PDB file of C-alpha atoms in Angstrom:
ATOM      1  CA  MET A  77      76.471  32.626  60.792  1.00 49.00           C
ATOM      2  CA  THR A  78      77.327  29.298  62.671  1.00 54.00           C
ATOM      3  CA  GLU A  79      76.169  30.543  66.024  1.00 66.00           C
ATOM      4  CA  THR A  80      72.620  30.542  66.753  1.00 84.00           C
ATOM      5  CA  THR A  81      70.804  33.627  66.591  1.00 88.00           C
ATOM      6  CA  ASP A  82      70.044  33.389  70.646  1.00 91.00           C
ATOM      7  CA  GLN A  83      74.174  33.828  71.155  1.00 93.00           C
ATOM      8  CA  VAL A  84      74.527  36.387  68.431  1.00 94.00           C
ATOM      9  CA  LYS A  85      71.450  38.605  70.398  1.00 94.00           C
ATOM     10  CA  THR A  86      73.214  37.496  73.695  1.00 95.00           C
ATOM     11  CA  TRP A  87      76.362  38.888  72.160  1.00 95.00           C
ATOM     12  CA  LEU A  88      74.793  42.032  71.184  1.00 95.00           C
ATOM     13  CA  ASN A  89      73.169  42.618  74.052  1.00 95.00           C
ATOM     14  CA  SER A  90      75.734  45.017  76.149  1.00 93.00           C
ATOM     15  CA  ASP A  91      73.821  44.365  79.616  1.00 94.00           C
ATOM     16  CA  LEU A  92      74.669  40.554  79.218  1.00 95.00           C
ATOM     17  CA  THR A  93      77.893  41.020  77.328  1.00 95.00           C
ATOM     18  CA  SER A  94      80.413  43.547  78.130  1.00 96.00           C
ATOM     19  CA  LEU A  95      83.050  44.033  75.084  1.00 96.00           C
ATOM     20  CA  GLU A  96      85.772  42.889  77.600  1.00 95.00           C
ATOM     21  CA  ASP A  97      83.974  39.499  77.446  1.00 95.00           C
ATOM     22  CA  LEU A  98      83.922  39.252  73.962  1.00 96.00           C
ATOM     23  CA  TYR A  99      87.697  40.021  73.394  1.00 94.00           C
ATOM     24  CA  THR A 100      88.002  37.042  75.579  1.00 92.00           C
ATOM     25  CA  GLU A 101      85.946  35.148  73.908  1.00 91.00           C
ATOM     26  CA  LEU A 102      87.878  36.138  70.730  1.00 90.00           C
ATOM     27  CA  ALA A 103      91.385  35.100  72.356  1.00 88.00           C
ATOM     28  CA  LYS A 104      89.533  31.482  73.766  1.00 86.00           C
ATOM     29  CA  THR A 105      88.390  30.420  70.645  1.00 80.00           C
ATOM     30  CA  SER A 106      91.638  31.386  68.545  1.00 73.00           C
ATOM     31  CA  PRO A 107      94.019  28.375  68.371  1.00 62.00           C
ATOM     32  CA  GLN A 108      96.651  31.064  67.835  1.00 64.00           C
ATOM     33  CA  SER A 109      95.776  32.659  71.254  1.00 62.00           C
ATOM     34  CA  ASN A 110      98.689  31.588  74.190  1.00 65.00           C
ATOM     35  CA  ALA A 111      97.135  33.891  76.845  1.00 59.00           C
ATOM     36  CA  MET A 112      95.355  33.165  80.079  1.00 64.00           C
ATOM     37  CA  GLY A 113      93.091  34.818  82.327  1.00 65.00           C
ATOM     38  CA  GLY A 114      93.155  38.350  82.443  1.00 68.00           C
ATOM     39  CA  ASP A 115      95.613  38.898  79.276  1.00 85.00           C
ATOM     40  CA  LEU A 116      93.013  36.934  76.859  1.00 87.00           C
ATOM     41  CA  ALA A 117      90.851  40.363  76.386  1.00 88.00           C
ATOM     42  CA  LYS A 118      93.800  42.123  75.972  1.00 90.00           C
ATOM     43  CA  GLN A 119      94.778  39.512  73.245  1.00 88.00           C
ATOM     44  CA  GLY A 120      91.306  39.573  71.612  1.00 90.00           C
ATOM     45  CA  ARG A 121      91.615  43.342  71.415  1.00 92.00           C
ATOM     46  CA  ALA A 122      95.074  42.903  69.841  1.00 89.00           C
ATOM     47  CA  MET A 123      93.972  40.349  67.317  1.00 88.00           C
ATOM     48  CA  LEU A 124      90.878  42.428  66.236  1.00 90.00           C
ATOM     49  CA  LEU A 125      93.701  45.388  65.656  1.00 90.00           C
ATOM     50  CA  ALA A 126      95.968  43.055  63.916  1.00 86.00           C
ATOM     51  CA  ILE A 127      93.020  41.988  61.631  1.00 87.00           C
ATOM     52  CA  ARG A 128      91.301  45.782  61.415  1.00 89.00           C
ATOM     53  CA  THR A 129      94.030  46.437  58.426  1.00 87.00           C
ATOM     54  CA  GLY A 130      92.566  43.587  56.291  1.00 87.00           C
ATOM     55  CA  LEU A 131      88.921  44.064  56.898  1.00 92.00           C
ATOM     56  CA  HIS A 132      89.033  47.839  56.428  1.00 92.00           C
ATOM     57  CA  ASP A 133      87.988  48.286  52.813  1.00 91.00           C
ATOM     58  CA  LEU A 134      86.013  44.977  52.845  1.00 93.00           C
ATOM     59  CA  ILE A 135      83.484  46.912  55.135  1.00 95.00           C
ATOM     60  CA  CYS A 136      84.110  50.105  55.218  1.00 94.00           C
ATOM     61  CA  LYS A 137      83.790  50.350  51.311  1.00 94.00           C
ATOM     62  CA  ASN A 138      80.704  48.236  51.468  1.00 95.00           C
ATOM     63  CA  ASP A 139      77.611  50.371  50.516  1.00 95.00           C
ATOM     64  CA  GLU A 140      75.149  47.374  51.868  1.00 96.00           C
ATOM     65  CA  ILE A 141      76.708  47.863  55.205  1.00 96.00           C
ATOM     66  CA  SER A 142      76.993  51.407  55.215  1.00 93.00           C
ATOM     67  CA  ASN A 143      73.448  52.139  53.893  1.00 92.00           C
ATOM     68  CA  HIS A 144      72.259  49.614  56.470  1.00 94.00           C
ATOM     69  CA  PRO A 145      69.721  50.990  58.912  1.00 92.00           C
ATOM     70  CA  ALA A 146      71.227  49.886  61.786  1.00 91.00           C
ATOM     71  CA  VAL A 147      74.419  52.005  60.416  1.00 91.00           C
ATOM     72  CA  SER A 148      72.960  54.942  58.442  1.00 83.00           C
ATOM     73  CA  GLY A 149      69.608  55.029  60.146  1.00 74.00           C
ATOM     74  CA  GLY A 150      70.734  54.510  63.983  1.00 73.00           C
ATOM     75  CA  SER A 151      68.054  51.779  63.903  1.00 77.00           C
ATOM     76  CA  ASP A 152      67.579  50.129  67.479  1.00 80.00           C
ATOM     77  CA  ASP A 153      66.184  47.002  66.022  1.00 87.00           C
ATOM     78  CA  ILE A 154      67.701  43.780  67.524  1.00 91.00           C
ATOM     79  CA  ASN A 155      66.652  42.352  64.290  1.00 93.00           C
ATOM     80  CA  ASP A 156      68.503  44.966  62.044  1.00 94.00           C
ATOM     81  CA  THR A 157      71.656  44.856  64.203  1.00 94.00           C
ATOM     82  CA  ILE A 158      71.334  40.768  63.934  1.00 95.00           C
ATOM     83  CA  ALA A 159      71.295  41.508  60.064  1.00 95.00           C
ATOM     84  CA  LEU A 160      73.842  43.885  60.248  1.00 96.00           C
ATOM     85  CA  THR A 161      76.228  41.165  61.788  1.00 96.00           C
ATOM     86  CA  ALA A 162      75.066  38.690  59.262  1.00 95.00           C
ATOM     87  CA  ILE A 163      76.550  40.802  56.420  1.00 96.00           C
ATOM     88  CA  ILE A 164      79.689  41.919  58.142  1.00 96.00           C
ATOM     89  CA  ALA A 165      80.534  38.245  58.919  1.00 94.00           C
ATOM     90  CA  ALA A 166      79.799  37.004  55.333  1.00 93.00           C
ATOM     91  CA  VAL A 167      82.343  39.688  53.825  1.00 93.00           C
ATOM     92  CA  ILE A 168      85.031  38.142  55.957  1.00 91.00           C
ATOM     93  CA  PRO A 169      87.155  36.375  54.299  1.00 86.00           C
ATOM     94  CA  SER A 170      88.199  32.844  55.254  1.00 77.00           C
ATOM     95  CA  ASP A 171      91.256  32.779  54.723  1.00 74.00           C
ATOM     96  CA  LEU A 172      91.354  35.626  57.522  1.00 69.00           C
ATOM     97  CA  GLY A 173      92.687  33.012  60.323  1.00 58.00           C
ATOM     98  CA  THR A 174      92.452  29.616  61.043  1.00 57.00           C
ATOM     99  CA  GLY A 175      90.123  29.410  63.796  1.00 66.00           C
ATOM    100  CA  VAL A 176      89.101  33.044  63.556  1.00 76.00           C
ATOM    101  CA  ASN A 177      85.597  33.358  64.348  1.00 86.00           C
ATOM    102  CA  ALA A 178      83.795  35.475  62.019  1.00 90.00           C
ATOM    103  CA  THR A 179      80.581  36.133  63.793  1.00 92.00           C
ATOM    104  CA  LEU A 180      82.177  37.166  66.708  1.00 94.00           C
ATOM    105  CA  ILE A 181      84.552  39.569  64.689  1.00 94.00           C
ATOM    106  CA  ALA A 182      81.162  40.874  63.130  1.00 96.00           C
ATOM    107  CA  VAL A 183      79.555  41.523  66.630  1.00 96.00           C
ATOM    108  CA  LEU A 184      82.495  43.228  67.855  1.00 96.00           C
ATOM    109  CA  ILE A 185      82.777  45.410  64.787  1.00 96.00           C
ATOM    110  CA  ALA A 186      78.509  46.024  65.391  1.00 95.00           C
ATOM    111  CA  ARG A 187      79.188  46.504  68.966  1.00 95.00           C
ATOM    112  CA  ILE A 188      82.174  49.214  68.546  1.00 94.00           C
ATOM    113  CA  GLY A 189      80.105  50.546  65.760  1.00 93.00           C
ATOM    114  CA  VAL A 190      80.703  50.231  62.142  1.00 94.00           C
ATOM    115  CA  ARG A 191      81.378  53.831  62.078  1.00 92.00           C
ATOM    116  CA  ASN A 192      83.798  53.776  64.736  1.00 92.00           C
ATOM    117  CA  PHE A 193      85.503  50.778  63.192  1.00 94.00           C
ATOM    118  CA  CYS A 194      86.132  53.027  60.270  1.00 93.00           C
ATOM    119  CA  ILE A 195      87.767  55.718  61.350  1.00 89.00           C
ATOM    120  CA  GLY A 196      89.796  53.596  63.813  1.00 77.00           C
ATOM    121  CA  ALA A 197      88.139  55.028  66.626  1.00 54.00           C
ATOM    122  CA  SER A 198      89.872  52.698  69.962  1.00 49.00           C
ATOM    123  CA  THR A 199      88.291  49.432  70.454  1.00 50.00           C
TER     124      THR A 199
END
């Protein structure tokens, strides 16, 4: 992961960072983004939905992810969630999009919940 562990911990902590904040950050860090202000979160959400299909099988059919304690065992240990985030980020292909932050996408998927992401629950 390119982000520091402290940054990932902050992103994973719902008391410090909301999902809206994460979607806004995703849009702000994307070179393709042209949204401003309140539209950034909306564009970030749309960006994740746009790449969801390409990520679905890579994440949802990955045994290491589906059997991870933070997914299968419901572990609340932050270190398990950080490890899960790293595994998810590692399976995100580099050709997903220029400038797309794989770690931030992995954090979003971890925060949404891998199971929710895989069943297509609303983000």
